[in-house]
PDB file of C-alpha atoms in Angstrom:
ATOM      1  CA  MET A1389    -150.660   7.589   5.007  1.00  0.00           C
ATOM      2  CA  THR A1390    -148.244   6.947   7.891  1.00  0.00           C
ATOM      3  CA  LEU A1391    -150.728   8.119  10.534  1.00  0.00           C
ATOM      4  CA  GLU A1392    -153.461   5.995   9.023  1.00  0.00           C
ATOM      5  CA  GLN A1393    -151.165   2.980   8.934  1.00  0.00           C
ATOM      6  CA  ALA A1394    -150.012   3.468  12.522  1.00  0.00           C
ATOM      7  CA  ALA A1395    -153.582   3.969  13.706  1.00  0.00           C
ATOM      8  CA  GLU A1396    -154.709   0.824  11.955  1.00  0.00           C
ATOM      9  CA  LEU A1397    -151.810  -1.171  13.408  1.00  0.00           C
ATOM     10  CA  SER A1398    -152.700   0.027  16.908  1.00  0.00           C
ATOM     11  CA  GLY A1399    -156.383  -0.747  16.412  1.00  0.00           C
ATOM     12  CA  SER A1400    -157.627   2.818  16.648  1.00  0.00           C
ATOM     13  CA  THR A1401    -158.902   5.611  14.454  1.00  0.00           C
ATOM     14  CA  VAL A1402    -156.494   8.279  13.236  1.00  0.00           C
ATOM     15  CA  ASN A1403    -158.097  10.761  15.634  1.00  0.00           C
ATOM     16  CA  GLN A1404    -157.755   8.375  18.607  1.00  0.00           C
ATOM     17  CA  PHE A1405    -154.171   7.610  17.614  1.00  0.00           C
ATOM     18  CA  VAL A1406    -153.182  11.275  17.306  1.00  0.00           C
ATOM     19  CA  VAL A1407    -154.830  12.194  20.614  1.00  0.00           C
ATOM     20  CA  GLN A1408    -153.173   9.241  22.393  1.00  0.00           C
ATOM     21  CA  MET A1409    -149.728  10.107  21.009  1.00  0.00           C
ATOM     22  CA  ALA A1410    -150.155  13.771  21.931  1.00  0.00           C
ATOM     23  CA  TYR A1411    -151.237  12.760  25.438  1.00  0.00           C
ATOM     24  CA  GLN A1412    -148.223  10.451  25.862  1.00  0.00           C
ATOM     25  CA  GLU A1413    -145.859  13.181  24.705  1.00  0.00           C
ATOM     26  CA  ALA A1414    -147.498  15.696  27.049  1.00  0.00           C
ATOM     27  CA  GLN A1415    -147.048  13.265  29.956  1.00  0.00           C
ATOM     28  CA  ARG A1416    -143.382  12.760  29.017  1.00  0.00           C
ATOM     29  CA  ILE A1417    -142.751  16.514  28.914  1.00  0.00           C
ATOM     30  CA  VAL A1418    -144.485  17.163  32.246  1.00  0.00           C
ATOM     31  CA  GLU A1419    -142.584  14.316  33.887  1.00  0.00           C
ATOM     32  CA  ARG A1420    -139.261  15.527  32.450  1.00  0.00           C
ATOM     33  CA  GLU A1421    -139.860  19.043  33.753  1.00  0.00           C
ATOM     34  CA  SER A1422    -141.182  17.885  37.147  1.00  0.00           C
ATOM     35  CA  LEU A1423    -138.416  15.530  38.170  1.00  0.00           C
ATOM     36  CA  ILE A1424    -135.102  16.554  39.628  1.00  0.00           C
ATOM     37  CA  ARG A1425    -132.365  14.161  38.659  1.00  0.00           C
ATOM     38  CA  LEU A1426    -129.287  14.049  40.863  1.00  0.00           C
ATOM     39  CA  SER A1427    -126.097  12.117  40.663  1.00  0.00           C
ATOM     40  CA  GLN A1428    -125.447   9.769  43.561  1.00  0.00           C
ATOM     41  CA  LYS A1429    -122.902  12.258  44.934  1.00  0.00           C
ATOM     42  CA  ASP A1430    -125.376  15.171  44.752  1.00  0.00           C
ATOM     43  CA  ALA A1431    -128.164  13.100  46.314  1.00  0.00           C
ATOM     44  CA  GLN A1432    -125.857  12.186  49.204  1.00  0.00           C
ATOM     45  CA  LYS A1433    -125.019  15.889  49.688  1.00  0.00           C
ATOM     46  CA  VAL A1434    -128.724  16.857  49.792  1.00  0.00           C
ATOM     47  CA  LEU A1435    -129.489  14.099  52.300  1.00  0.00           C
ATOM     48  CA  SER A1436    -126.550  15.072  54.508  1.00  0.00           C
ATOM     49  CA  LEU A1437    -127.709  18.721  54.488  1.00  0.00           C
ATOM     50  CA  LEU A1438    -131.214  17.610  55.467  1.00  0.00           C
ATOM     51  CA  ASP A1439    -129.818  15.501  58.314  1.00  0.00           C
ATOM     52  CA  ASP A1440    -127.429  18.215  59.505  1.00  0.00           C
ATOM     53  CA  PRO A1441    -128.410  21.641  58.114  1.00  0.00           C
ATOM     54  CA  PRO A1442    -125.912  24.489  58.365  1.00  0.00           C
ATOM     55  CA  LYS A1443    -126.486  27.343  60.808  1.00  0.00           C
ATOM     56  CA  PRO A1444    -128.425  30.288  59.337  1.00  0.00           C
ATOM     57  CA  ASN A1445    -126.113  32.971  57.968  1.00  0.00           C
ATOM     58  CA  LYS A1446    -126.743  36.730  57.866  1.00  0.00           C
ATOM     59  CA  ARG A1447    -128.313  36.649  54.390  1.00  0.00           C
ATOM     60  CA  LEU A1448    -130.834  33.999  55.451  1.00  0.00           C
ATOM     61  CA  LYS A1449    -131.688  35.869  58.647  1.00  0.00           C
ATOM     62  CA  ASP A1450    -132.160  39.093  56.669  1.00  0.00           C
ATOM     63  CA  ALA A1451    -134.399  37.263  54.176  1.00  0.00           C
ATOM     64  CA  VAL A1452    -136.545  35.851  56.991  1.00  0.00           C
ATOM     65  CA  ARG A1453    -136.927  39.319  58.532  1.00  0.00           C
ATOM     66  CA  ALA A1454    -137.859  40.791  55.140  1.00  0.00           C
ATOM     67  CA  PHE A1455    -140.360  37.986  54.540  1.00  0.00           C
ATOM     68  CA  LYS A1456    -141.968  38.412  57.961  1.00  0.00           C
ATOM     69  CA  GLY A1457    -142.297  42.118  57.248  1.00  0.00           C
ATOM     70  CA  THR A1458    -144.333  41.463  54.108  1.00  0.00           C
ATOM     71  CA  VAL A1459    -146.586  38.611  55.259  1.00  0.00           C
ATOM     72  CA  ARG A1460    -149.391  38.707  57.795  1.00  0.00           C
ATOM     73  CA  ALA A1461    -150.267  35.535  59.630  1.00  0.00           C
TER      74      ALA A1461
END
């Protein structure tokens, strides 16, 4: 009854209504999982690291060597 009523109020069939609502919810979920939300403080930190990245440390250098050893270009 509720689906039929909602569909009628939106000017669509029950099937169209259900598909549209499922699609909207799917879009909301994909958007929620795709976006990275940062506080202003965290965003400033990311931007400052992009502008002035730290020097590579030993772990990063080791990771690059290991990666180069496994990939052929």
